[in-house]
mmCIF file with all atom_site columns, C-alpha atoms in Angstrom:
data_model
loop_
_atom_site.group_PDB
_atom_site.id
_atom_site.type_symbol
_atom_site.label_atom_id
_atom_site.label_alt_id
_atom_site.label_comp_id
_atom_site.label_asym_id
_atom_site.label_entity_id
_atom_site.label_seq_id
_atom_site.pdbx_PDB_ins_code
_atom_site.Cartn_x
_atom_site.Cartn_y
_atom_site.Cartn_z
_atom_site.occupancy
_atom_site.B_iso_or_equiv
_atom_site.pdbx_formal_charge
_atom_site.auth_seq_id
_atom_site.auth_comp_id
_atom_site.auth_asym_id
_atom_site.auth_atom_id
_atom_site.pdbx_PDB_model_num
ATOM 1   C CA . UNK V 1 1   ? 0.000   0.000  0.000   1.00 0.00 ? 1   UNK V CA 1
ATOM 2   C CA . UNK V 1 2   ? 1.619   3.306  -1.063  1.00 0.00 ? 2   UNK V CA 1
ATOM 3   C CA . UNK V 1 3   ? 0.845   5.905  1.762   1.00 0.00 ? 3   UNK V CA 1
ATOM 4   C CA . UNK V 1 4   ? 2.958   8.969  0.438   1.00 0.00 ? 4   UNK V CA 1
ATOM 5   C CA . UNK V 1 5   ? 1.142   12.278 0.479   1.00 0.00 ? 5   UNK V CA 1
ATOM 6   C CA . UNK V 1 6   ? 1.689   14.702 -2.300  1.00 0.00 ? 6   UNK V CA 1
ATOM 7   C CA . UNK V 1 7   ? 3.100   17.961 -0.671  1.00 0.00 ? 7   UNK V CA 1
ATOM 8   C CA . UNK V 1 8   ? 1.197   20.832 -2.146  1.00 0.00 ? 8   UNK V CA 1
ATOM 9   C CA . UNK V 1 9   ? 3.126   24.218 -2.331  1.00 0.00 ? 9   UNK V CA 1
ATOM 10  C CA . UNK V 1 10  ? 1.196   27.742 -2.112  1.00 0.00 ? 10  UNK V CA 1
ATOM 11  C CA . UNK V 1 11  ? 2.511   31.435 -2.057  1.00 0.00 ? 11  UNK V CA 1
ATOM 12  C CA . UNK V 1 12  ? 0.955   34.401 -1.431  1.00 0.00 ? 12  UNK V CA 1
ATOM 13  C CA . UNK V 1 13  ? 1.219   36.833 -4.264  1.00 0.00 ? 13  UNK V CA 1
ATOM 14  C CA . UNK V 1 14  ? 0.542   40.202 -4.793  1.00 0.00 ? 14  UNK V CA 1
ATOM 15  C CA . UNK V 1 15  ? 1.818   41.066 -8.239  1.00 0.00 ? 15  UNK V CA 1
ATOM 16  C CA . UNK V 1 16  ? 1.309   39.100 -11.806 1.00 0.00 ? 16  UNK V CA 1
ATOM 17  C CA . UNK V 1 17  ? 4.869   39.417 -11.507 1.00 0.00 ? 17  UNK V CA 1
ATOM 18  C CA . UNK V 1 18  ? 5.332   37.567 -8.280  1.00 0.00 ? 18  UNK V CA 1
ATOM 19  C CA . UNK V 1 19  ? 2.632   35.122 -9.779  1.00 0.00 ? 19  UNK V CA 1
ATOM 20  C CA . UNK V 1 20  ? 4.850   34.413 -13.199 1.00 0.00 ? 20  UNK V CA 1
ATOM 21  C CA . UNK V 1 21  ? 7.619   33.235 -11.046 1.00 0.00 ? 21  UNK V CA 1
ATOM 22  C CA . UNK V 1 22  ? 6.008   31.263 -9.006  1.00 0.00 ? 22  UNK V CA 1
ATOM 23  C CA . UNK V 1 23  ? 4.537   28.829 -11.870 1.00 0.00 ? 23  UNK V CA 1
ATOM 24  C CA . UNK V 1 24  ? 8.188   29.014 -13.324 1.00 0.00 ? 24  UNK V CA 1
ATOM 25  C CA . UNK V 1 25  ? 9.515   27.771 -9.582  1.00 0.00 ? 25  UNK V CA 1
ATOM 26  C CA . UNK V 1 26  ? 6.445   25.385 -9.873  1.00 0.00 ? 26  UNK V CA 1
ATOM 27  C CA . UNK V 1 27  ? 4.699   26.471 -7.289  1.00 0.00 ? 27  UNK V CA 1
ATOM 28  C CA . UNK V 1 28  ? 1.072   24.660 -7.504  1.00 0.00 ? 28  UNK V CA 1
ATOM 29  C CA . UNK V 1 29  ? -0.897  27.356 -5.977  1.00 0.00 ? 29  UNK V CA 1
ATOM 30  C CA . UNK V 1 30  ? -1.168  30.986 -5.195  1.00 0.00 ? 30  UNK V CA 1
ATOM 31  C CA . UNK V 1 31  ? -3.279  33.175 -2.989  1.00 0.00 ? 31  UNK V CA 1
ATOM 32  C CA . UNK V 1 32  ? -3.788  36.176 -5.035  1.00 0.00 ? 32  UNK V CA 1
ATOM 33  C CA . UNK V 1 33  ? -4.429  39.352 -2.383  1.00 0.00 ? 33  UNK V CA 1
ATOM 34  C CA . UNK V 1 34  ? -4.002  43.596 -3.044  1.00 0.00 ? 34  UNK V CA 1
ATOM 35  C CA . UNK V 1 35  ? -2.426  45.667 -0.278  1.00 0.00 ? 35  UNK V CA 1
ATOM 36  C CA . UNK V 1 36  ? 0.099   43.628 1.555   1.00 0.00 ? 36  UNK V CA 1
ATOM 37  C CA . UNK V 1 37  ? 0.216   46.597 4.303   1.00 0.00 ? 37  UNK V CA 1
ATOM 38  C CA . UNK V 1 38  ? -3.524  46.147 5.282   1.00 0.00 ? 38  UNK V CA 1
ATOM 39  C CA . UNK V 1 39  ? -2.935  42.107 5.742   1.00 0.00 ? 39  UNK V CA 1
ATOM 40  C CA . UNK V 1 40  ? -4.065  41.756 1.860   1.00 0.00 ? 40  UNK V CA 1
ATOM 41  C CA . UNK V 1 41  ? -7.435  42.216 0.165   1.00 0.00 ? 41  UNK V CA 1
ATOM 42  C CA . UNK V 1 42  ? -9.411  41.506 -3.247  1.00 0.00 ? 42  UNK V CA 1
ATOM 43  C CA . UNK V 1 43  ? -7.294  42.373 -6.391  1.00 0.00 ? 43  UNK V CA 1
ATOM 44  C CA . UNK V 1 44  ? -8.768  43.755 -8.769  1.00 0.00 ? 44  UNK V CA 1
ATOM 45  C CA . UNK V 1 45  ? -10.376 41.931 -12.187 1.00 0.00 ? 45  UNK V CA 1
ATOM 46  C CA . UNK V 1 46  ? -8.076  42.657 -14.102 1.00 0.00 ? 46  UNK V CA 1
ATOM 47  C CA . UNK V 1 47  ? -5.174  41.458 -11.931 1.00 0.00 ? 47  UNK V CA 1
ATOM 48  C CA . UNK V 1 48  ? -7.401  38.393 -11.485 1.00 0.00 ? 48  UNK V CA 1
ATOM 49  C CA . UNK V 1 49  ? -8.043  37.752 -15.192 1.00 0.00 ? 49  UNK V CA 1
ATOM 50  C CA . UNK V 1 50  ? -4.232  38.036 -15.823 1.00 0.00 ? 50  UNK V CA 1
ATOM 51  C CA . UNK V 1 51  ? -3.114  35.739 -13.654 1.00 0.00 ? 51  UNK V CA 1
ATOM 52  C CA . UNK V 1 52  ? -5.812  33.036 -14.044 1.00 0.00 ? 52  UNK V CA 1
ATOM 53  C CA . UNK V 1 53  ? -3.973  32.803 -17.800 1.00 0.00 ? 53  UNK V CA 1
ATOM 54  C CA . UNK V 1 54  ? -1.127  32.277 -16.355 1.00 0.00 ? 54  UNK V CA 1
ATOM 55  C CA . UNK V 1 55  ? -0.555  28.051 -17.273 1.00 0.00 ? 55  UNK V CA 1
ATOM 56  C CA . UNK V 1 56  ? -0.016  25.331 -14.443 1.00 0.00 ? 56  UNK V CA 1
ATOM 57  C CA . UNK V 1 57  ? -0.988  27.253 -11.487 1.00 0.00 ? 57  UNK V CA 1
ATOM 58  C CA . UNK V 1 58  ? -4.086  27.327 -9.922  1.00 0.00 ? 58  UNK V CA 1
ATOM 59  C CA . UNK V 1 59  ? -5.399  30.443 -8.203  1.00 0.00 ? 59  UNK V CA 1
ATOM 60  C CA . UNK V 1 60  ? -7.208  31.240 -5.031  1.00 0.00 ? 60  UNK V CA 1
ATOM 61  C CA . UNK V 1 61  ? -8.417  34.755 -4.962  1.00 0.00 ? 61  UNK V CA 1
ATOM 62  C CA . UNK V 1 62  ? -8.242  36.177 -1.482  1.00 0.00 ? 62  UNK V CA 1
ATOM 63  C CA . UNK V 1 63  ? -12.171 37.644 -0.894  1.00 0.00 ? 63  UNK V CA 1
ATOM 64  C CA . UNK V 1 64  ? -12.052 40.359 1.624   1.00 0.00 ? 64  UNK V CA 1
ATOM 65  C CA . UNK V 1 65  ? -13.196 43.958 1.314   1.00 0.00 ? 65  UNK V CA 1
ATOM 66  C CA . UNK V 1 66  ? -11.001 46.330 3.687   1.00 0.00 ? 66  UNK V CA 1
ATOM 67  C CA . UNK V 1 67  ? -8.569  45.386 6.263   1.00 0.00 ? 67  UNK V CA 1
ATOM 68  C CA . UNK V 1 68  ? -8.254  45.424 9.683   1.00 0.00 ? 68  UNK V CA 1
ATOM 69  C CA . UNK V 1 69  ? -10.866 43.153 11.446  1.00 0.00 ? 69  UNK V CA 1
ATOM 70  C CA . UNK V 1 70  ? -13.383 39.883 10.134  1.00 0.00 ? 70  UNK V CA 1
ATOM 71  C CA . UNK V 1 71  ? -16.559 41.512 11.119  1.00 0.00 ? 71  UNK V CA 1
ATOM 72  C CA . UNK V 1 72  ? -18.270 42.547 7.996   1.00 0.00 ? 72  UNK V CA 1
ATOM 73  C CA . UNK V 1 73  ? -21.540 44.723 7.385   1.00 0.00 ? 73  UNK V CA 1
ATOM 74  C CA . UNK V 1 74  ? -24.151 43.767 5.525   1.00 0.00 ? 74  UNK V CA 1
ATOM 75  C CA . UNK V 1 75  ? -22.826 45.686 2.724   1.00 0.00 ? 75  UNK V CA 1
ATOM 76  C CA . UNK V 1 76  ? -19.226 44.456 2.728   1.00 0.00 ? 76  UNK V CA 1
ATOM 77  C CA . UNK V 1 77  ? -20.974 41.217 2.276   1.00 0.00 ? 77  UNK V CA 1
ATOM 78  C CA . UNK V 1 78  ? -22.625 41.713 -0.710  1.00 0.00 ? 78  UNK V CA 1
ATOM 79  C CA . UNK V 1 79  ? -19.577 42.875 -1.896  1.00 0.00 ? 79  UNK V CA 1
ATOM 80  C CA . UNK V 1 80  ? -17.883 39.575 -1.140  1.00 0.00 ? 80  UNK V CA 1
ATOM 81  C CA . UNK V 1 81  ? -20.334 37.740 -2.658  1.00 0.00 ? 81  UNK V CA 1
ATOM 82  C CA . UNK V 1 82  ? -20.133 39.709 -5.626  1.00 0.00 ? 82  UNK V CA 1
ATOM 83  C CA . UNK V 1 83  ? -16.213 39.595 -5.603  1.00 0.00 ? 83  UNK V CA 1
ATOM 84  C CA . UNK V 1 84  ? -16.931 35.703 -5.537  1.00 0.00 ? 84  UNK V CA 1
ATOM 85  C CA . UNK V 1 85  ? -18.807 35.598 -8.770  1.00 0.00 ? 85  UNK V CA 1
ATOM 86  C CA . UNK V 1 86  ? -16.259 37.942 -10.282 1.00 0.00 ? 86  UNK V CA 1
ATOM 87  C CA . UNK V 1 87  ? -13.352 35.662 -9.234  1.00 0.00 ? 87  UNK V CA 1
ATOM 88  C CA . UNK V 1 88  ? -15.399 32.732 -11.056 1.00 0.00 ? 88  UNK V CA 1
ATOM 89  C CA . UNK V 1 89  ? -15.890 34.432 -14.129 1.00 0.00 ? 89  UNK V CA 1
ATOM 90  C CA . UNK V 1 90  ? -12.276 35.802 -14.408 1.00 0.00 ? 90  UNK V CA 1
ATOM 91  C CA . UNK V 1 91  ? -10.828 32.029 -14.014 1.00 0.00 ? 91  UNK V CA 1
ATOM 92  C CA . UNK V 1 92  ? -9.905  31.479 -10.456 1.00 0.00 ? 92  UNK V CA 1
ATOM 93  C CA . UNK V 1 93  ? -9.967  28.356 -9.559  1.00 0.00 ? 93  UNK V CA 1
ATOM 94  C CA . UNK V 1 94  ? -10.709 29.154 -5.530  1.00 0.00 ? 94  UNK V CA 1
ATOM 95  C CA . UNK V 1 95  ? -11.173 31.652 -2.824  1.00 0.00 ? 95  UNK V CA 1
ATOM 96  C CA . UNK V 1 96  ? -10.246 32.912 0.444   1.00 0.00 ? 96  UNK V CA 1
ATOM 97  C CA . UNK V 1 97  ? -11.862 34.718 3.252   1.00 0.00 ? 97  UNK V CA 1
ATOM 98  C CA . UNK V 1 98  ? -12.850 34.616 6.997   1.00 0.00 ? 98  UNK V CA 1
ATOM 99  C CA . UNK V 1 99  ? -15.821 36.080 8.280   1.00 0.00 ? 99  UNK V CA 1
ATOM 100 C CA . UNK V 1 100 ? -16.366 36.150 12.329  1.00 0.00 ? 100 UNK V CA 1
ATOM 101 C CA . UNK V 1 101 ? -19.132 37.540 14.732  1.00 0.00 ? 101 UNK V CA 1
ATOM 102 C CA . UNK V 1 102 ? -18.468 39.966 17.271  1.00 0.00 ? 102 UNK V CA 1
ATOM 103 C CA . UNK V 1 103 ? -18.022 37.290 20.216  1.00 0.00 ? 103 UNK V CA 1
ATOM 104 C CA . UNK V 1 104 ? -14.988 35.914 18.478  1.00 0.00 ? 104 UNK V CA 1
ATOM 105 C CA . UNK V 1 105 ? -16.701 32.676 16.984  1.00 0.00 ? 105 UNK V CA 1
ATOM 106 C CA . UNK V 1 106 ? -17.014 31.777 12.969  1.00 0.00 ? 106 UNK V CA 1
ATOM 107 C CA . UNK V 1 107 ? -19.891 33.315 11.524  1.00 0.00 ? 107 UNK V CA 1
ATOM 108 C CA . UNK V 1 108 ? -20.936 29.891 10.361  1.00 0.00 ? 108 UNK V CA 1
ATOM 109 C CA . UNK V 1 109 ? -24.125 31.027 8.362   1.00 0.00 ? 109 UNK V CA 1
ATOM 110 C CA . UNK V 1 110 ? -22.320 33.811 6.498   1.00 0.00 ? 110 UNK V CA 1
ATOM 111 C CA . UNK V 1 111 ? -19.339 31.400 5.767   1.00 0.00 ? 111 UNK V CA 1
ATOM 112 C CA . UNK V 1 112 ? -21.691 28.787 4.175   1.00 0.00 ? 112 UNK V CA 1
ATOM 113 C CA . UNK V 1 113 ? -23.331 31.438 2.265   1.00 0.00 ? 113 UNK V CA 1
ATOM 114 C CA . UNK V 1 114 ? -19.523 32.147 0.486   1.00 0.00 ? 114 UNK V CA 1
ATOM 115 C CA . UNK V 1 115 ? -19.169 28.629 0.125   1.00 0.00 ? 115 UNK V CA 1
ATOM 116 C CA . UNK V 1 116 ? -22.412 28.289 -1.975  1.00 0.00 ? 116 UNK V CA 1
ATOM 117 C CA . UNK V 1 117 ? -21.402 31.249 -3.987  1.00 0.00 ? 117 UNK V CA 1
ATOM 118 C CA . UNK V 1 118 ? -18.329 29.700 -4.679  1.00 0.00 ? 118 UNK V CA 1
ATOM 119 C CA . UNK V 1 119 ? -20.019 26.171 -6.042  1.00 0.00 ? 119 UNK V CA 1
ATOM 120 C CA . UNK V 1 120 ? -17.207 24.256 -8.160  1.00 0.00 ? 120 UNK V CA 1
ATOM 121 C CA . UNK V 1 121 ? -14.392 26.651 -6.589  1.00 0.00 ? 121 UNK V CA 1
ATOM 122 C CA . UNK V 1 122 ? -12.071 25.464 -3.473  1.00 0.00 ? 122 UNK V CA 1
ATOM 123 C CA . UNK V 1 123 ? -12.872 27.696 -0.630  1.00 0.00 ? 123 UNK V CA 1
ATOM 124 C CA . UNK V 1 124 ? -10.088 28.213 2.160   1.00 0.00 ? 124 UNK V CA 1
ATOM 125 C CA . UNK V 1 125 ? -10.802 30.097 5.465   1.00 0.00 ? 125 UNK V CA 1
ATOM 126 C CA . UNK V 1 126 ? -7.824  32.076 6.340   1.00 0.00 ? 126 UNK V CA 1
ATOM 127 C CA . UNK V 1 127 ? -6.178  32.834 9.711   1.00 0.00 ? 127 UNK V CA 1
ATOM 128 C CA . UNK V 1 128 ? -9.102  34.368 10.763  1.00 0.00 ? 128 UNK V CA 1
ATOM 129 C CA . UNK V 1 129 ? -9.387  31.369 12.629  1.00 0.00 ? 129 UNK V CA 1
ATOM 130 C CA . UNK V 1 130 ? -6.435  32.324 14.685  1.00 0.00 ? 130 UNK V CA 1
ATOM 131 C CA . UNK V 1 131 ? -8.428  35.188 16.356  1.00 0.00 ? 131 UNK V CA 1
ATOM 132 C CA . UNK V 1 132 ? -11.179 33.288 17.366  1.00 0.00 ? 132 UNK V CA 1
ATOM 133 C CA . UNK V 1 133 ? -12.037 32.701 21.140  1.00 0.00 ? 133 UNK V CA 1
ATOM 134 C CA . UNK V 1 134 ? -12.350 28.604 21.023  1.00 0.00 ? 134 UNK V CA 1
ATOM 135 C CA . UNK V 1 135 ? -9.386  27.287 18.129  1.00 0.00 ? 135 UNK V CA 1
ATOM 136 C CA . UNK V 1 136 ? -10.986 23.834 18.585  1.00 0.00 ? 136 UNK V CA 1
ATOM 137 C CA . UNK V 1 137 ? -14.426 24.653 18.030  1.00 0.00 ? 137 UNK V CA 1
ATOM 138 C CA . UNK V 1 138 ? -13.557 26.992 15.080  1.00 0.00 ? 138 UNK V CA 1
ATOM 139 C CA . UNK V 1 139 ? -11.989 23.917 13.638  1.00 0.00 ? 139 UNK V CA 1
ATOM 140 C CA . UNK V 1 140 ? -15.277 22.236 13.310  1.00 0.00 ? 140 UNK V CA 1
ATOM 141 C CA . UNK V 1 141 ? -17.300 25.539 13.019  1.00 0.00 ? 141 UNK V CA 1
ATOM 142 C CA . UNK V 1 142 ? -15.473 26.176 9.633   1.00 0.00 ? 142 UNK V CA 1
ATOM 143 C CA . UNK V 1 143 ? -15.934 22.524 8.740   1.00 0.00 ? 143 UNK V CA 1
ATOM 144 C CA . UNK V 1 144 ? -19.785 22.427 9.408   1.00 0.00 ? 144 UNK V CA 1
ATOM 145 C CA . UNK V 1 145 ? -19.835 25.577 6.903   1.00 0.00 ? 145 UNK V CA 1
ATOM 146 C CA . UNK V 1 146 ? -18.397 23.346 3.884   1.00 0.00 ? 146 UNK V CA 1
ATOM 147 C CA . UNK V 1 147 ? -15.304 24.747 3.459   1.00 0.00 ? 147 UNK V CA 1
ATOM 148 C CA . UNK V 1 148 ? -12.038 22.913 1.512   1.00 0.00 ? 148 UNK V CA 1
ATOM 149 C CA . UNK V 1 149 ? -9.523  24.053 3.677   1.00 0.00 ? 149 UNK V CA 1
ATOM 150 C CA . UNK V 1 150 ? -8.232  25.816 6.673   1.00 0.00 ? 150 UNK V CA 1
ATOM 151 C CA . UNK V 1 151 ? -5.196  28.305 6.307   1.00 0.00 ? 151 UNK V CA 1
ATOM 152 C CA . UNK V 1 152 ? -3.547  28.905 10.043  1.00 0.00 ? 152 UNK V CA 1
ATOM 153 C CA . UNK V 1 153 ? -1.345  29.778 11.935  1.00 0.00 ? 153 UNK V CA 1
ATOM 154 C CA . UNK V 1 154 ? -2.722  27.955 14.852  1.00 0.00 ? 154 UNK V CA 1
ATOM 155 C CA . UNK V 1 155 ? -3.813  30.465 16.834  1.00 0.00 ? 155 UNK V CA 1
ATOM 156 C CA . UNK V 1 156 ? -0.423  32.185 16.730  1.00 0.00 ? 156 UNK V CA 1
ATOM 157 C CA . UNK V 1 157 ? 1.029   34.857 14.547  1.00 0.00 ? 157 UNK V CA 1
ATOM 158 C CA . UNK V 1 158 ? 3.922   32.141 13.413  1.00 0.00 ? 158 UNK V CA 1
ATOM 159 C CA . UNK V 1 159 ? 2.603   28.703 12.552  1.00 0.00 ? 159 UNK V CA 1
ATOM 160 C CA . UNK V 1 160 ? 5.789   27.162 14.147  1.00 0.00 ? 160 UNK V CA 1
ATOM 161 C CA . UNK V 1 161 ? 4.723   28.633 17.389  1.00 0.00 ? 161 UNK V CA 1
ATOM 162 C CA . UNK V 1 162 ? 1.531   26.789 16.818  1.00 0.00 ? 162 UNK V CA 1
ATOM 163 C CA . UNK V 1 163 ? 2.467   23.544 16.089  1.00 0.00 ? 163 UNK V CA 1
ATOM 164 C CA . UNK V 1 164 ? 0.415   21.523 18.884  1.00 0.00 ? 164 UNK V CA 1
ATOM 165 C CA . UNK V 1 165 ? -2.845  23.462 17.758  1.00 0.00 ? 165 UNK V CA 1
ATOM 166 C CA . UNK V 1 166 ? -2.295  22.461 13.739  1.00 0.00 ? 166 UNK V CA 1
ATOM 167 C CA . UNK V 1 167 ? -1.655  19.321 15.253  1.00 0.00 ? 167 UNK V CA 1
ATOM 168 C CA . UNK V 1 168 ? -4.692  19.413 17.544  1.00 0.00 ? 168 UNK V CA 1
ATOM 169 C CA . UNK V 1 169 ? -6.307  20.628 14.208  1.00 0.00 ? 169 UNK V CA 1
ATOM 170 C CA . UNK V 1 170 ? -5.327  17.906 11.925  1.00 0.00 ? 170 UNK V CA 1
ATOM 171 C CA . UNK V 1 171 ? -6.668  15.606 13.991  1.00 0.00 ? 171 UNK V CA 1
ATOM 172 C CA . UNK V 1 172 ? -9.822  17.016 14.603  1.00 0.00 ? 172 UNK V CA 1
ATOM 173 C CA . UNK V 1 173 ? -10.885 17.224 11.318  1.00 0.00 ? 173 UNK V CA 1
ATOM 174 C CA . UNK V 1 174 ? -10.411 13.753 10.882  1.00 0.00 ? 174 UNK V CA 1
ATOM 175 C CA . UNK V 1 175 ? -9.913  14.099 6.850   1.00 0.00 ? 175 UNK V CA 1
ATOM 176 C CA . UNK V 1 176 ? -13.013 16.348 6.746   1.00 0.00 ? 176 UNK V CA 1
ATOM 177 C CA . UNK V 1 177 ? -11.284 19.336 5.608   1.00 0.00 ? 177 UNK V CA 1
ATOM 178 C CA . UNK V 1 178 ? -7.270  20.228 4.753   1.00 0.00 ? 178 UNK V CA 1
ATOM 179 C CA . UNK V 1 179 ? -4.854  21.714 7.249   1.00 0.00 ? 179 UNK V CA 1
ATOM 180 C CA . UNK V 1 180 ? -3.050  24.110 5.767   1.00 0.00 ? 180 UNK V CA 1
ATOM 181 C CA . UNK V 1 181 ? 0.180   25.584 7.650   1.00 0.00 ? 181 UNK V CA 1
#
């Protein structure tokens, strides 16, 4: 029985530039984002469009209006789902985002709302679930909401530092979902 695991790589890019070299490096995967100084945001279509014709690299579009915190008006979440559809349409092959509530827990009903926007797309939550109150529970919070994968840090601004909660993660999800350091 072969039991190897593939090791998928991902960067975070915020040029076509820095996209172009990463499918020359061979890079499977990038997180597409605007703004690096406000913790990155949607890019615009055009950026989008340009780097989904970029060949052998798949794209994940990061979907998130303004920085600073998770907690999203009404308004800004129209705008996400719109910025879903737009990522679709331009070629990305997946999105990213993290919505929470004001007590620090997934916003589990707004989360599977993106995820049924984003119907034949992967979806990743990002390390929003690092700020949440309960790691563990977020864990299966974000997995009862249908998403592909789970991008953290574990709870800690340097994924090293936490190790025992990706761990802790891992084996939580039991397969349901992908850990993603």
């Amino acid at each position: 029985m072969n039991c190897s695991k593939t090791i998928k790589t991902e960067l975070c890019a915020y040029s076509v530039d820095a996209c172009r070299t990463a499918a020359r490096l061979g890079v499977d995967r990038v997180e597409l984002c605007a703004s690096p100084a406000e913790g990155g945001v949607t890019p615009s279509l055009a950026t989008i469009e340009r780097v989904a014709a970029i060949s052998n690299l798949d794209l994940s579009v990061m979907i998130r209006p303004r920085g600073g915190d998770f907690l999203y008006s009404d308004d800004e979440f129209e705008t996400m789902l719109r910025d879903i559809a737009y990522a679709r349409e331009a070629g990305a092959t997946g999105v990213v985002f993290g919505i929470l509530t004001a007590d620090g827990k997934v916003d589990v009903e707004r989360t599977r709302a993106l995820v049924e926007a984003s119907e034949g797309m992967e979806t990743t939550f990002h390390r929003a679930v690092d700020m949440t109150e309960d790691y563990a529970q977020a864990v299966e919070d974000v997995i009862a909401a249908g998403c592909t994968r789970i991008l953290t840090s574990g709870g800690y601004d340097k994924a090293i530092d936490g190790i025992d909660n990706i761990r802790r993660a891992v084996e939580l999800s039991r397969g349901r979902i992908e850990i993603m350091a």
